[in-house]
PDB file of C-alpha atoms in Angstrom:
ATOM      1  CA  MET A   1       8.200 -25.362   6.868  1.00  0.00           C
ATOM      2  CA  SER A   2      11.865 -24.830   7.730  1.00  0.00           C
ATOM      3  CA  ALA A   3      12.843 -24.287  11.365  1.00  0.00           C
ATOM      4  CA  ARG A   4      14.705 -21.137  10.322  1.00  0.00           C
ATOM      5  CA  SER A   5      14.680 -18.750   7.392  1.00  0.00           C
ATOM      6  CA  ILE A   6      16.907 -15.941   6.212  1.00  0.00           C
ATOM      7  CA  ILE A   7      15.109 -12.583   6.342  1.00  0.00           C
ATOM      8  CA  ILE A   8      16.231  -9.724   4.050  1.00  0.00           C
ATOM      9  CA  ASP A   9      14.582  -6.304   4.322  1.00  0.00           C
ATOM     10  CA  HIS A  10      15.986  -3.994   1.658  1.00  0.00           C
ATOM     11  CA  GLY A  11      15.092  -0.430   2.628  1.00  0.00           C
ATOM     12  CA  SER A  12      15.977   2.893   0.997  1.00  0.00           C
ATOM     13  CA  ALA A  13      18.849   3.615   3.387  1.00  0.00           C
ATOM     14  CA  PHE A  14      19.768   0.273   4.950  1.00  0.00           C
ATOM     15  CA  LEU A  15      19.576  -3.418   4.214  1.00  0.00           C
ATOM     16  CA  LYS A  16      18.635  -5.500   7.259  1.00  0.00           C
ATOM     17  CA  ALA A  17      19.332  -9.233   7.222  1.00  0.00           C
ATOM     18  CA  GLY A  18      19.419 -12.117   9.652  1.00  0.00           C
ATOM     19  CA  LEU A  19      17.855 -15.391  10.778  1.00  0.00           C
ATOM     20  CA  SER A  20      14.202 -15.640  11.748  1.00  0.00           C
ATOM     21  CA  GLY A  21      13.453 -15.981  15.435  1.00  0.00           C
ATOM     22  CA  TRP A  22      15.841 -13.227  16.549  1.00  0.00           C
ATOM     23  CA  ASN A  23      14.666  -9.948  18.118  1.00  0.00           C
ATOM     24  CA  GLU A  24      16.561  -7.888  15.555  1.00  0.00           C
ATOM     25  CA  PRO A  25      18.557  -8.384  12.328  1.00  0.00           C
ATOM     26  CA  GLN A  26      22.145  -9.515  12.690  1.00  0.00           C
ATOM     27  CA  LEU A  27      23.414  -7.506   9.700  1.00  0.00           C
ATOM     28  CA  VAL A  28      22.587  -3.855   8.971  1.00  0.00           C
ATOM     29  CA  LEU A  29      24.342  -2.463   5.889  1.00  0.00           C
ATOM     30  CA  PRO A  30      23.958   0.790   3.947  1.00  0.00           C
ATOM     31  CA  SER A  31      21.970   0.372   0.734  1.00  0.00           C
ATOM     32  CA  VAL A  32      24.778   1.552  -1.507  1.00  0.00           C
ATOM     33  CA  VAL A  33      25.563   0.092  -4.914  1.00  0.00           C
ATOM     34  CA  ASN A  34      29.106  -1.309  -5.077  1.00  0.00           C
ATOM     35  CA  TYR A  35      29.504  -0.786  -1.312  1.00  0.00           C
ATOM     36  CA  ILE A  36      33.138  -1.214  -0.215  1.00  0.00           C
ATOM     37  CA  PRO A  37      33.868  -1.366   3.544  1.00  0.00           C
ATOM     38  CA  CYS A  38      36.275   1.315   4.707  1.00  0.00           C
ATOM     39  CA  GLN A  39      37.844   2.410   7.981  1.00  0.00           C
ATOM     40  CA  GLU A  40      35.026   4.844   8.759  1.00  0.00           C
ATOM     41  CA  ASN A  41      32.296   2.300   7.952  1.00  0.00           C
ATOM     42  CA  PRO A  42      33.895  -1.159   7.852  1.00  0.00           C
ATOM     43  CA  GLY A  43      30.760  -3.319   7.947  1.00  0.00           C
ATOM     44  CA  PRO A  44      31.152  -7.087   8.146  1.00  0.00           C
ATOM     45  CA  SER A  45      34.257  -8.514   6.510  1.00  0.00           C
ATOM     46  CA  TYR A  46      34.022 -10.576   3.326  1.00  0.00           C
ATOM     47  CA  ALA A  47      35.100 -13.646   5.295  1.00  0.00           C
ATOM     48  CA  ARG A  48      32.268 -13.130   7.760  1.00  0.00           C
ATOM     49  CA  ARG A  49      29.736 -12.837   4.955  1.00  0.00           C
ATOM     50  CA  ARG A  50      31.219 -15.820   3.143  1.00  0.00           C
ATOM     51  CA  ARG A  51      31.015 -18.056   6.236  1.00  0.00           C
ATOM     52  CA  HIS A  52      27.464 -16.885   6.783  1.00  0.00           C
ATOM     53  CA  ARG A  53      26.519 -17.973   3.271  1.00  0.00           C
ATOM     54  CA  LEU A  54      28.105 -21.417   3.553  1.00  0.00           C
ATOM     55  CA  GLU A  55      26.617 -22.149   6.976  1.00  0.00           C
ATOM     56  CA  HIS A  56      23.058 -21.257   5.997  1.00  0.00           C
ATOM     57  CA  GLU A  57      23.159 -22.159   2.326  1.00  0.00           C
ATOM     58  CA  ASP A  58      20.059 -24.394   2.298  1.00  0.00           C
ATOM     59  CA  LEU A  59      17.680 -22.139   4.224  1.00  0.00           C
ATOM     60  CA  PRO A  60      14.599 -20.547   2.611  1.00  0.00           C
ATOM     61  CA  VAL A  61      14.671 -16.775   2.136  1.00  0.00           C
ATOM     62  CA  ILE A  62      12.073 -14.045   2.766  1.00  0.00           C
ATOM     63  CA  ILE A  63      12.673 -10.786   0.896  1.00  0.00           C
ATOM     64  CA  THR A  64      10.504  -7.792   1.707  1.00  0.00           C
ATOM     65  CA  GLU A  65       9.404  -5.474  -1.081  1.00  0.00           C
ATOM     66  CA  SER A  66       7.086  -2.641  -1.987  1.00  0.00           C
ATOM     67  CA  PRO A  67       3.778  -3.687  -3.594  1.00  0.00           C
ATOM     68  CA  LEU A  68       4.471  -1.058  -6.271  1.00  0.00           C
ATOM     69  CA  ARG A  69       7.649  -2.797  -7.359  1.00  0.00           C
ATOM     70  CA  GLU A  70       8.008  -3.397 -11.087  1.00  0.00           C
ATOM     71  CA  PRO A  71       7.383  -7.028 -12.211  1.00  0.00           C
ATOM     72  CA  ALA A  72      10.732  -7.047 -14.014  1.00  0.00           C
ATOM     73  CA  ASP A  73      12.536  -6.198 -10.757  1.00  0.00           C
ATOM     74  CA  ARG A  74      10.658  -8.953  -8.946  1.00  0.00           C
ATOM     75  CA  GLN A  75      11.613 -11.409 -11.674  1.00  0.00           C
ATOM     76  CA  LYS A  76      15.277 -10.397 -11.397  1.00  0.00           C
ATOM     77  CA  THR A  77      15.214 -10.980  -7.643  1.00  0.00           C
ATOM     78  CA  LEU A  78      13.871 -14.487  -8.123  1.00  0.00           C
ATOM     79  CA  GLU A  79      16.439 -15.173 -10.828  1.00  0.00           C
ATOM     80  CA  ILE A  80      19.302 -14.183  -8.512  1.00  0.00           C
ATOM     81  CA  MET A  81      17.952 -16.155  -5.575  1.00  0.00           C
ATOM     82  CA  PHE A  82      17.288 -19.394  -7.450  1.00  0.00           C
ATOM     83  CA  GLU A  83      19.808 -19.425 -10.294  1.00  0.00           C
ATOM     84  CA  LEU A  84      22.787 -17.655  -8.744  1.00  0.00           C
ATOM     85  CA  LEU A  85      22.457 -18.441  -5.032  1.00  0.00           C
ATOM     86  CA  GLY A  86      20.516 -21.700  -5.300  1.00  0.00           C
ATOM     87  CA  VAL A  87      18.131 -21.129  -2.396  1.00  0.00           C
ATOM     88  CA  PRO A  88      15.399 -23.794  -1.914  1.00  0.00           C
ATOM     89  CA  SER A  89      12.416 -21.400  -1.675  1.00  0.00           C
ATOM     90  CA  VAL A  90      11.604 -17.690  -1.613  1.00  0.00           C
ATOM     91  CA  LEU A  91       8.780 -15.580  -0.224  1.00  0.00           C
ATOM     92  CA  LEU A  92       8.362 -11.985  -1.468  1.00  0.00           C
ATOM     93  CA  ALA A  93       6.593 -10.135   1.350  1.00  0.00           C
ATOM     94  CA  ASP A  94       4.797  -6.764   1.436  1.00  0.00           C
ATOM     95  CA  GLN A  95       6.805  -4.418   3.682  1.00  0.00           C
ATOM     96  CA  ARG A  96       3.795  -2.667   5.211  1.00  0.00           C
ATOM     97  CA  GLU A  97       2.010  -5.940   5.864  1.00  0.00           C
ATOM     98  CA  MET A  98       5.089  -7.199   7.704  1.00  0.00           C
ATOM     99  CA  SER A  99       5.111  -4.058   9.866  1.00  0.00           C
ATOM    100  CA  LEU A 100       1.529  -4.778  10.883  1.00  0.00           C
ATOM    101  CA  TYR A 101       2.373  -8.346  11.897  1.00  0.00           C
ATOM    102  CA  ALA A 102       5.326  -7.128  13.957  1.00  0.00           C
ATOM    103  CA  SER A 103       2.777  -5.365  16.171  1.00  0.00           C
ATOM    104  CA  GLY A 104       0.766  -8.546  16.577  1.00  0.00           C
ATOM    105  CA  LEU A 105      -2.161  -7.129  14.585  1.00  0.00           C
ATOM    106  CA  LEU A 106      -4.144  -8.153  11.521  1.00  0.00           C
ATOM    107  CA  THR A 107      -6.147  -4.927  11.259  1.00  0.00           C
ATOM    108  CA  GLY A 108      -4.785  -1.396  11.481  1.00  0.00           C
ATOM    109  CA  VAL A 109      -3.250   1.555   9.659  1.00  0.00           C
ATOM    110  CA  VAL A 110       0.471   1.226   8.969  1.00  0.00           C
ATOM    111  CA  VAL A 111       2.306   4.570   8.905  1.00  0.00           C
ATOM    112  CA  ASP A 112       5.698   3.791   7.401  1.00  0.00           C
ATOM    113  CA  SER A 113       8.238   6.606   7.111  1.00  0.00           C
ATOM    114  CA  GLY A 114      11.806   5.757   6.146  1.00  0.00           C
ATOM    115  CA  CYS A 115      14.605   7.380   4.210  1.00  0.00           C
ATOM    116  CA  GLY A 116      13.065   7.329   0.742  1.00  0.00           C
ATOM    117  CA  LEU A 117       9.299   7.017   1.210  1.00  0.00           C
ATOM    118  CA  THR A 118       6.481   7.882   3.581  1.00  0.00           C
ATOM    119  CA  ARG A 119       3.456   5.625   3.092  1.00  0.00           C
ATOM    120  CA  VAL A 120       0.128   5.011   4.789  1.00  0.00           C
ATOM    121  CA  GLN A 121      -1.741   1.741   4.249  1.00  0.00           C
ATOM    122  CA  PRO A 122      -4.812   0.422   6.093  1.00  0.00           C
ATOM    123  CA  PHE A 123      -5.351  -3.342   6.500  1.00  0.00           C
ATOM    124  CA  HIS A 124      -8.320  -5.455   7.517  1.00  0.00           C
ATOM    125  CA  LEU A 125      -7.694  -9.050   8.607  1.00  0.00           C
ATOM    126  CA  GLY A 126      -4.319  -8.989   6.888  1.00  0.00           C
ATOM    127  CA  ARG A 127      -5.654  -7.714   3.568  1.00  0.00           C
ATOM    128  CA  PRO A 128      -4.717  -4.244   2.252  1.00  0.00           C
ATOM    129  CA  LEU A 129      -7.548  -1.757   1.798  1.00  0.00           C
ATOM    130  CA  TRP A 130      -6.283  -0.146  -1.391  1.00  0.00           C
ATOM    131  CA  PRO A 131      -8.638   2.897  -1.471  1.00  0.00           C
ATOM    132  CA  GLY A 132      -6.866   4.103   1.670  1.00  0.00           C
ATOM    133  CA  ALA A 133      -3.298   3.798   0.344  1.00  0.00           C
ATOM    134  CA  LYS A 134      -1.337   7.063   0.517  1.00  0.00           C
ATOM    135  CA  THR A 135       2.219   7.959  -0.504  1.00  0.00           C
ATOM    136  CA  LEU A 136       3.709  11.297   0.563  1.00  0.00           C
ATOM    137  CA  GLU A 137       6.315  13.218  -1.389  1.00  0.00           C
ATOM    138  CA  PHE A 138       8.723  13.667   1.524  1.00  0.00           C
ATOM    139  CA  ALA A 139      10.696  11.346   3.783  1.00  0.00           C
ATOM    140  CA  GLY A 140      13.921  11.123   5.771  1.00  0.00           C
ATOM    141  CA  GLN A 141      16.127  12.122   2.840  1.00  0.00           C
ATOM    142  CA  ASP A 142      14.276  15.454   2.603  1.00  0.00           C
ATOM    143  CA  LEU A 143      14.860  16.109   6.301  1.00  0.00           C
ATOM    144  CA  SER A 144      18.558  15.328   5.839  1.00  0.00           C
ATOM    145  CA  ALA A 145      18.733  17.640   2.820  1.00  0.00           C
ATOM    146  CA  TYR A 146      17.219  20.465   4.878  1.00  0.00           C
ATOM    147  CA  LEU A 147      19.824  20.016   7.609  1.00  0.00           C
ATOM    148  CA  PHE A 148      22.668  19.796   5.091  1.00  0.00           C
ATOM    149  CA  LYS A 149      21.685  23.104   3.507  1.00  0.00           C
ATOM    150  CA  SER A 150      20.910  24.925   6.758  1.00  0.00           C
ATOM    151  CA  LEU A 151      24.070  23.762   8.554  1.00  0.00           C
ATOM    152  CA  PHE A 152      26.612  24.096   5.746  1.00  0.00           C
ATOM    153  CA  LYS A 153      24.942  26.633   3.431  1.00  0.00           C
ATOM    154  CA  GLU A 154      26.633  26.861  -0.004  1.00  0.00           C
ATOM    155  CA  ALA A 155      29.470  24.571   1.108  1.00  0.00           C
ATOM    156  CA  TYR A 156      27.225  21.576   1.714  1.00  0.00           C
ATOM    157  CA  ASN A 157      28.271  18.300   0.118  1.00  0.00           C
ATOM    158  CA  ARG A 158      26.202  15.176   0.806  1.00  0.00           C
ATOM    159  CA  HIS A 159      29.190  12.967  -0.033  1.00  0.00           C
ATOM    160  CA  ASN A 160      31.472  14.599   2.543  1.00  0.00           C
ATOM    161  CA  LEU A 161      32.018  12.214   5.492  1.00  0.00           C
ATOM    162  CA  PHE A 162      32.412  15.089   7.961  1.00  0.00           C
ATOM    163  CA  GLN A 163      29.116  16.647   6.904  1.00  0.00           C
ATOM    164  CA  LEU A 164      27.375  13.263   6.796  1.00  0.00           C
ATOM    165  CA  ASP A 165      28.423  12.554  10.375  1.00  0.00           C
ATOM    166  CA  THR A 166      27.304  15.999  11.525  1.00  0.00           C
ATOM    167  CA  VAL A 167      23.862  15.698   9.963  1.00  0.00           C
ATOM    168  CA  ALA A 168      23.373  12.122  11.191  1.00  0.00           C
ATOM    169  CA  SER A 169      24.373  13.068  14.748  1.00  0.00           C
ATOM    170  CA  THR A 170      22.113  16.121  14.717  1.00  0.00           C
ATOM    171  CA  GLN A 171      19.171  14.015  13.623  1.00  0.00           C
ATOM    172  CA  MET A 172      19.888  11.305  16.169  1.00  0.00           C
ATOM    173  CA  TYR A 173      20.617  13.381  19.256  1.00  0.00           C
ATOM    174  CA  LYS A 174      19.154  16.861  18.780  1.00  0.00           C
ATOM    175  CA  CYS A 175      16.011  16.736  16.629  1.00  0.00           C
ATOM    176  CA  TYR A 176      12.500  16.254  17.994  1.00  0.00           C
ATOM    177  CA  VAL A 177       8.828  16.906  17.223  1.00  0.00           C
ATOM    178  CA  PRO A 178       7.095  19.587  19.337  1.00  0.00           C
ATOM    179  CA  LEU A 179       3.513  19.302  20.526  1.00  0.00           C
ATOM    180  CA  ASN A 180       2.824  22.739  19.029  1.00  0.00           C
ATOM    181  CA  LEU A 181       5.192  24.432  16.584  1.00  0.00           C
ATOM    182  CA  GLY A 182       4.068  27.996  17.306  1.00  0.00           C
ATOM    183  CA  GLU A 183       4.391  27.644  21.073  1.00  0.00           C
ATOM    184  CA  GLU A 184       7.777  25.975  20.767  1.00  0.00           C
ATOM    185  CA  LEU A 185       9.136  28.764  18.558  1.00  0.00           C
ATOM    186  CA  GLU A 186       7.876  31.368  21.046  1.00  0.00           C
ATOM    187  CA  PHE A 187       9.683  29.475  23.806  1.00  0.00           C
ATOM    188  CA  TYR A 188      12.976  29.560  21.878  1.00  0.00           C
ATOM    189  CA  GLN A 189      12.593  33.265  21.130  1.00  0.00           C
ATOM    190  CA  SER A 190      12.098  34.012  24.832  1.00  0.00           C
ATOM    191  CA  LEU A 191      15.390  32.352  25.807  1.00  0.00           C
ATOM    192  CA  PRO A 192      18.566  34.422  26.256  1.00  0.00           C
ATOM    193  CA  HIS A 193      21.376  33.553  23.847  1.00  0.00           C
ATOM    194  CA  SER A 194      23.061  30.245  24.769  1.00  0.00           C
ATOM    195  CA  ALA A 195      20.682  29.734  27.696  1.00  0.00           C
ATOM    196  CA  ASP A 196      19.619  26.264  26.499  1.00  0.00           C
ATOM    197  CA  ARG A 197      22.670  24.017  26.454  1.00  0.00           C
ATOM    198  CA  SER A 198      20.787  21.362  24.480  1.00  0.00           C
ATOM    199  CA  ASN A 199      20.941  23.738  21.486  1.00  0.00           C
ATOM    200  CA  SER A 200      24.722  23.569  21.512  1.00  0.00           C
ATOM    201  CA  TYR A 201      26.450  20.962  19.393  1.00  0.00           C
ATOM    202  CA  GLN A 202      30.086  20.073  18.907  1.00  0.00           C
ATOM    203  CA  LEU A 203      31.139  19.237  15.367  1.00  0.00           C
ATOM    204  CA  PRO A 204      33.326  16.162  14.812  1.00  0.00           C
ATOM    205  CA  ASP A 205      36.371  18.451  14.500  1.00  0.00           C
ATOM    206  CA  GLY A 206      35.626  19.968  17.930  1.00  0.00           C
ATOM    207  CA  THR A 207      34.090  23.237  16.688  1.00  0.00           C
ATOM    208  CA  PRO A 208      31.059  24.277  18.804  1.00  0.00           C
ATOM    209  CA  VAL A 209      27.938  25.467  16.992  1.00  0.00           C
ATOM    210  CA  GLU A 210      24.593  26.784  18.141  1.00  0.00           C
ATOM    211  CA  LEU A 211      21.675  25.028  16.478  1.00  0.00           C
ATOM    212  CA  THR A 212      18.704  27.148  15.470  1.00  0.00           C
ATOM    213  CA  ALA A 213      15.182  26.315  16.603  1.00  0.00           C
ATOM    214  CA  MET A 214      14.141  25.103  13.159  1.00  0.00           C
ATOM    215  CA  GLN A 215      17.177  22.863  12.865  1.00  0.00           C
ATOM    216  CA  ARG A 216      16.200  21.090  16.064  1.00  0.00           C
ATOM    217  CA  LEU A 217      12.545  21.051  15.001  1.00  0.00           C
ATOM    218  CA  ALA A 218      13.289  19.722  11.504  1.00  0.00           C
ATOM    219  CA  PRO A 219      11.008  16.631  11.973  1.00  0.00           C
ATOM    220  CA  GLU A 220       8.110  19.107  12.061  1.00  0.00           C
ATOM    221  CA  MET A 221       8.391  18.622   8.291  1.00  0.00           C
ATOM    222  CA  PHE A 222       6.097  15.592   8.604  1.00  0.00           C
ATOM    223  CA  PHE A 223       3.423  17.633  10.371  1.00  0.00           C
ATOM    224  CA  SER A 224       3.763  21.029   8.652  1.00  0.00           C
ATOM    225  CA  PRO A 225       5.333  20.382   5.222  1.00  0.00           C
ATOM    226  CA  GLN A 226       4.384  23.824   3.883  1.00  0.00           C
ATOM    227  CA  VAL A 227       6.708  25.440   6.439  1.00  0.00           C
ATOM    228  CA  PHE A 228       9.568  23.678   4.628  1.00  0.00           C
ATOM    229  CA  ASN A 229       8.247  24.470   1.131  1.00  0.00           C
ATOM    230  CA  LEU A 230       7.101  20.895   0.567  1.00  0.00           C
ATOM    231  CA  GLN A 231       3.969  19.922  -1.318  1.00  0.00           C
ATOM    232  CA  GLY A 232       1.164  17.641  -0.227  1.00  0.00           C
ATOM    233  CA  PRO A 233      -0.750  16.908   2.969  1.00  0.00           C
ATOM    234  CA  SER A 234       0.872  16.414   6.344  1.00  0.00           C
ATOM    235  CA  LEU A 235       1.370  12.895   7.661  1.00  0.00           C
ATOM    236  CA  PRO A 236      -1.535  13.084  10.163  1.00  0.00           C
ATOM    237  CA  GLN A 237      -3.781  14.453   7.419  1.00  0.00           C
ATOM    238  CA  ALA A 238      -2.791  11.526   5.181  1.00  0.00           C
ATOM    239  CA  VAL A 239      -3.681   9.097   8.007  1.00  0.00           C
ATOM    240  CA  VAL A 240      -7.075  10.753   8.441  1.00  0.00           C
ATOM    241  CA  GLU A 241      -7.751  10.669   4.691  1.00  0.00           C
ATOM    242  CA  SER A 242      -6.649   7.034   4.551  1.00  0.00           C
ATOM    243  CA  ILE A 243      -9.104   6.014   7.279  1.00  0.00           C
ATOM    244  CA  GLU A 244     -11.957   8.051   5.781  1.00  0.00           C
ATOM    245  CA  ALA A 245     -11.400   6.372   2.389  1.00  0.00           C
ATOM    246  CA  CYS A 246     -12.360   3.019   3.970  1.00  0.00           C
ATOM    247  CA  GLU A 247     -15.841   1.720   4.739  1.00  0.00           C
ATOM    248  CA  PRO A 248     -17.519   3.587   7.633  1.00  0.00           C
ATOM    249  CA  SER A 249     -17.963   0.360   9.607  1.00  0.00           C
ATOM    250  CA  LEU A 250     -14.168  -0.173   9.658  1.00  0.00           C
ATOM    251  CA  ARG A 251     -13.131   3.351  10.606  1.00  0.00           C
ATOM    252  CA  PRO A 252     -13.403   2.996  14.425  1.00  0.00           C
ATOM    253  CA  LEU A 253     -11.318  -0.183  14.342  1.00  0.00           C
ATOM    254  CA  LEU A 254      -8.673   1.392  12.108  1.00  0.00           C
ATOM    255  CA  THR A 255      -8.509   4.555  14.229  1.00  0.00           C
ATOM    256  CA  SER A 256      -7.831   2.471  17.325  1.00  0.00           C
ATOM    257  CA  HIS A 257      -4.969   0.591  15.635  1.00  0.00           C
ATOM    258  CA  VAL A 258      -2.509   3.087  14.119  1.00  0.00           C
ATOM    259  CA  VAL A 259       0.927   1.478  13.685  1.00  0.00           C
ATOM    260  CA  PRO A 260       3.904   3.814  13.048  1.00  0.00           C
ATOM    261  CA  CYS A 261       7.141   2.259  11.787  1.00  0.00           C
ATOM    262  CA  GLY A 262      10.370   3.329  10.129  1.00  0.00           C
ATOM    263  CA  GLY A 263      13.283   5.413  11.358  1.00  0.00           C
ATOM    264  CA  ASN A 264      11.520   8.791  11.200  1.00  0.00           C
ATOM    265  CA  THR A 265       8.919   7.682  13.748  1.00  0.00           C
ATOM    266  CA  LEU A 266      11.687   7.365  16.373  1.00  0.00           C
ATOM    267  CA  TYR A 267      12.052  11.130  16.814  1.00  0.00           C
ATOM    268  CA  PRO A 268      11.019  12.142  20.335  1.00  0.00           C
ATOM    269  CA  GLY A 269       7.475  13.485  20.269  1.00  0.00           C
ATOM    270  CA  PHE A 270       6.595  11.948  16.883  1.00  0.00           C
ATOM    271  CA  THR A 271       4.079   9.343  18.030  1.00  0.00           C
ATOM    272  CA  THR A 272       2.606  11.671  20.684  1.00  0.00           C
ATOM    273  CA  ARG A 273       1.927  14.377  18.097  1.00  0.00           C
ATOM    274  CA  LEU A 274       0.524  11.830  15.636  1.00  0.00           C
ATOM    275  CA  TYR A 275      -1.842  10.468  18.285  1.00  0.00           C
ATOM    276  CA  GLN A 276      -2.878  13.979  19.314  1.00  0.00           C
ATOM    277  CA  LEU A 277      -3.875  15.021  15.796  1.00  0.00           C
ATOM    278  CA  VAL A 278      -5.589  11.749  14.814  1.00  0.00           C
ATOM    279  CA  ALA A 279      -7.512  11.602  18.106  1.00  0.00           C
ATOM    280  CA  SER A 280      -8.679  15.222  17.758  1.00  0.00           C
ATOM    281  CA  HIS A 281     -10.166  14.488  14.332  1.00  0.00           C
ATOM    282  CA  PHE A 282     -11.926  11.257  15.332  1.00  0.00           C
ATOM    283  CA  SER A 283     -13.104  12.598  18.685  1.00  0.00           C
ATOM    284  CA  SER A 284     -15.998  10.128  18.945  1.00  0.00           C
ATOM    285  CA  THR A 285     -13.652   7.136  18.594  1.00  0.00           C
ATOM    286  CA  ARG A 286     -10.893   6.046  20.936  1.00  0.00           C
ATOM    287  CA  ALA A 287      -7.657   6.419  18.981  1.00  0.00           C
ATOM    288  CA  SER A 288      -4.599   4.307  19.762  1.00  0.00           C
ATOM    289  CA  VAL A 289      -1.047   4.379  18.423  1.00  0.00           C
ATOM    290  CA  PHE A 290       1.018   1.181  18.701  1.00  0.00           C
ATOM    291  CA  ALA A 291       4.621   2.378  18.984  1.00  0.00           C
ATOM    292  CA  GLY A 292       7.081  -0.473  19.560  1.00  0.00           C
ATOM    293  CA  SER A 293      10.625   0.338  20.646  1.00  0.00           C
ATOM    294  CA  ASN A 294      12.093  -1.566  17.657  1.00  0.00           C
ATOM    295  CA  ARG A 295       9.785  -0.024  15.071  1.00  0.00           C
ATOM    296  CA  HIS A 296      12.734   0.900  12.830  1.00  0.00           C
ATOM    297  CA  PHE A 297      13.052  -2.897  12.406  1.00  0.00           C
ATOM    298  CA  SER A 298       9.292  -3.562  12.172  1.00  0.00           C
ATOM    299  CA  VAL A 299       9.386  -4.866   8.610  1.00  0.00           C
ATOM    300  CA  TRP A 300      12.180  -7.323   9.395  1.00  0.00           C
ATOM    301  CA  LEU A 301      10.525  -8.455  12.644  1.00  0.00           C
ATOM    302  CA  GLY A 302       7.171  -9.020  10.926  1.00  0.00           C
ATOM    303  CA  ALA A 303       8.838 -11.133   8.252  1.00  0.00           C
ATOM    304  CA  SER A 304      10.517 -13.129  11.009  1.00  0.00           C
ATOM    305  CA  VAL A 305       7.058 -13.892  12.407  1.00  0.00           C
ATOM    306  CA  VAL A 306       5.661 -14.870   9.009  1.00  0.00           C
ATOM    307  CA  ALA A 307       8.547 -17.287   8.464  1.00  0.00           C
ATOM    308  CA  HIS A 308       6.996 -19.590  11.075  1.00  0.00           C
ATOM    309  CA  LEU A 309       3.326 -19.283  10.043  1.00  0.00           C
ATOM    310  CA  SER A 310       1.883 -22.357   8.337  1.00  0.00           C
ATOM    311  CA  THR A 311      -0.867 -20.144   6.856  1.00  0.00           C
ATOM    312  CA  TYR A 312       1.758 -18.639   4.551  1.00  0.00           C
ATOM    313  CA  LYS A 313       2.977 -21.981   3.243  1.00  0.00           C
ATOM    314  CA  SER A 314       1.121 -21.571  -0.068  1.00  0.00           C
ATOM    315  CA  GLU A 315       2.749 -18.136  -0.623  1.00  0.00           C
ATOM    316  CA  TRP A 316       6.269 -19.556  -0.861  1.00  0.00           C
ATOM    317  CA  LEU A 317       7.792 -20.207  -4.289  1.00  0.00           C
ATOM    318  CA  THR A 318      10.042 -23.272  -4.439  1.00  0.00           C
ATOM    319  CA  LYS A 319      12.962 -23.731  -6.795  1.00  0.00           C
ATOM    320  CA  GLU A 320      11.039 -26.461  -8.648  1.00  0.00           C
ATOM    321  CA  GLU A 321       7.994 -24.198  -9.104  1.00  0.00           C
ATOM    322  CA  TYR A 322      10.246 -21.401 -10.330  1.00  0.00           C
ATOM    323  CA  SER A 323      11.830 -23.702 -12.919  1.00  0.00           C
ATOM    324  CA  GLU A 324       8.425 -24.813 -14.185  1.00  0.00           C
ATOM    325  CA  ARG A 325       6.876 -21.349 -14.244  1.00  0.00           C
ATOM    326  CA  PHE A 326       9.654 -19.070 -15.457  1.00  0.00           C
ATOM    327  CA  ARG A 327      12.102 -21.233 -17.389  1.00  0.00           C
ATOM    328  CA  MET A 328       9.743 -22.955 -19.823  1.00  0.00           C
TER     329      MET A 328
END
């Protein structure tokens, strides 16, 4: 086992990379094909990336991936790592499993909601319980699309830097999940115009705008998708269905170990609402939600833990094994 490994978590919106043993990735880059740093989003310079490669050239690499990934894509990843970059060994790790390990657990229900996907996966002793796997048809990109259309109407353009900054800032600083949608809307309706300063927002060009209640409550999409004309069950309903698809003897343990991760779970009120709805359904069982402060990096952090586990030694693929297995 190497003292250090390079960890690469390739998500829908961002690629996170860095050395194992750190509390967070050292590089966070947008997942954009043919990405070119610019003044607005410079990223690390080529020289910085080049030095990084030369300094850590002989370290093993962990790459996180979805279990639904096509075999051909997995093969291409290995080909690039071994034949182009010449790394000594590679471990392809399940993203949801890594999120579980980041919480220090072996058993629980991972609720992963990022830019491109929202997934629920229960685990028992580190093994996925496939009957409980759920994938929802909405994620962070749908929330962004809603804000784009509601803020800019017919003029919206998802490639416009001004609009991108506005939507990103609105999501980061103004959006939240209410405990009860109906009561929250009644509260907004009872307020005089401009009475709540938190509804006001200044565009990057200095223009003030007044956000509507539904714009601020856009993350309600994960709890009431029908309100936003989205199909499928809500996220809490998917968690409940995931747990109930598992053996009855495991359900109390799974209910008491719900692990949210991904950027969407960072919205204020998200984990509280999730706990409230899961706990109300399984009233005879004590529900618990493990919400770490760095849960948007959970996958990367879990892989960093696995890099130092001797129990995973047999899961690594060395360059010699790759040559024997795939280049016959």
